[in-house]
Structure formats: C-alpha cells, structure tokens
CSV table of C-alpha atoms in Angstrom, one decimal:
chain,number,residue,atom,x,y,z
A,12,MET,CA,-86.7,30.2,-38.5
A,13,ARG,CA,-83.7,28.2,-37.5
A,14,ARG,CA,-85.5,26.5,-34.6
A,15,LEU,CA,-88.5,25.8,-36.8
A,16,VAL,CA,-86.4,24.0,-39.5
A,17,ALA,CA,-84.4,22.1,-36.8
A,18,GLY,CA,-87.7,21.1,-35.2
A,19,VAL,CA,-89.0,19.8,-38.6
A,20,LEU,CA,-85.9,17.8,-39.1
A,21,LEU,CA,-86.0,16.4,-35.5
A,22,ALA,CA,-89.6,15.4,-35.9
A,23,SER,CA,-89.0,13.6,-39.1
A,24,ALA,CA,-86.0,11.8,-37.5
A,25,ALA,CA,-88.2,10.7,-34.6
A,26,ALA,CA,-90.9,9.4,-37.0
A,27,SER,CA,-88.5,6.9,-38.5
A,28,ALA,CA,-86.6,4.2,-36.5
A,29,ALA,CA,-83.9,4.1,-39.1
A,30,ALA,CA,-83.3,7.9,-38.9
A,31,ALA,CA,-83.3,7.8,-35.1
A,32,GLN,CA,-80.5,5.3,-35.3
A,33,ALA,CA,-78.4,7.4,-37.7
A,34,ALA,CA,-74.9,7.9,-36.6
A,35,THR,CA,-74.9,11.6,-37.3
A,36,SER,CA,-78.1,13.5,-36.8
A,37,VAL,CA,-79.0,17.2,-36.5
A,38,ALA,CA,-79.6,16.8,-32.8
A,39,LYS,CA,-76.2,15.1,-32.3
A,40,LEU,CA,-74.4,17.8,-34.3
A,41,LEU,CA,-76.2,20.6,-32.4
A,42,SER,CA,-75.2,19.0,-29.1
A,43,ASP,CA,-71.6,18.7,-30.3
A,44,GLY,CA,-71.4,22.5,-30.8
A,45,TYR,CA,-72.3,22.8,-34.4
A,46,GLU,CA,-74.2,25.9,-35.4
A,47,ILE,CA,-76.9,26.3,-38.1
A,48,LYS,CA,-75.4,28.5,-40.8
A,49,THR,CA,-78.2,28.4,-43.3
A,50,ALA,CA,-81.4,26.4,-44.0
A,51,PHE,CA,-83.8,26.2,-46.9
A,52,ALA,CA,-86.4,24.0,-48.5
A,53,ASP,CA,-86.7,22.6,-52.0
A,54,THR,CA,-89.9,22.4,-54.2
A,55,SER,CA,-90.7,18.9,-53.0
A,56,GLY,CA,-90.8,19.9,-49.4
A,57,GLY,CA,-87.4,18.6,-48.3
A,58,ALA,CA,-85.6,20.7,-45.8
A,59,TYR,CA,-81.8,21.3,-45.9
A,60,ILE,CA,-79.6,22.6,-43.1
A,61,ILE,CA,-75.9,23.5,-43.2
A,62,LEU,CA,-74.2,23.2,-39.8
A,63,GLN,CA,-70.6,24.3,-39.1
A,64,ARG,CA,-68.2,24.2,-36.2
A,65,GLY,CA,-64.8,25.8,-37.0
A,66,THR,CA,-63.7,24.4,-40.3
A,67,SER,CA,-65.9,21.3,-40.2
A,68,ALA,CA,-69.3,21.4,-41.9
A,69,TYR,CA,-72.3,19.1,-42.5
A,70,LEU,CA,-75.2,19.2,-45.0
A,71,CYS,CA,-78.4,17.6,-43.6
A,72,HIS,CA,-81.5,16.8,-45.6
A,73,SER,CA,-84.8,15.7,-44.2
A,74,ALA,CA,-86.6,13.8,-46.9
A,75,PRO,CA,-87.2,11.0,-47.8
A,76,ARG,CA,-85.1,10.1,-44.7
A,77,GLN,CA,-82.9,12.3,-42.6
A,78,THR,CA,-79.3,12.2,-43.6
A,79,CYS,CA,-76.2,14.3,-42.7
A,80,GLU,CA,-73.1,14.3,-44.9
A,81,LYS,CA,-69.8,15.7,-44.0
A,82,MET,CA,-68.9,18.5,-46.5
A,83,ASN,CA,-65.2,18.7,-45.9
C-alpha cells in the first residue's frame, strides 16, 4: 500500500516539469531518511502522504500538482 501510494505520487511528479523541479518532493524526503507514517486519498482522487523523521514531519499532496509542506 505504501509503495503504491508513493509510486502514484512519484509518477505524478514526473509528469509535470514544475513538480519535478520542486525543492521538496516525496522522492527527496524518502532518500533523506523520512518514513511514510500514513497515506490516504480524498474523494477527488488526490493522494496524501505524511512522512516523518524524528520530530520533523511533512504532509505531501499529489493533485493538482505535487506539493510537500513542513508540518512543524
């Protein structure tokens, strides 16, 4: 499940040049040691992922463009 959601987000990021150039992406956070804590989808088909490393956490959303926001 986690890999599927991460794959969906990575695919949507690759499809958009703007998303591929985003400073913080799911792929970057995963390579920096962040772990997926939870993932879910909303009724419009957007996917959400919460990633955490220690006390630092990010909320990433896939649609309409991939964004990751620092939660704390």
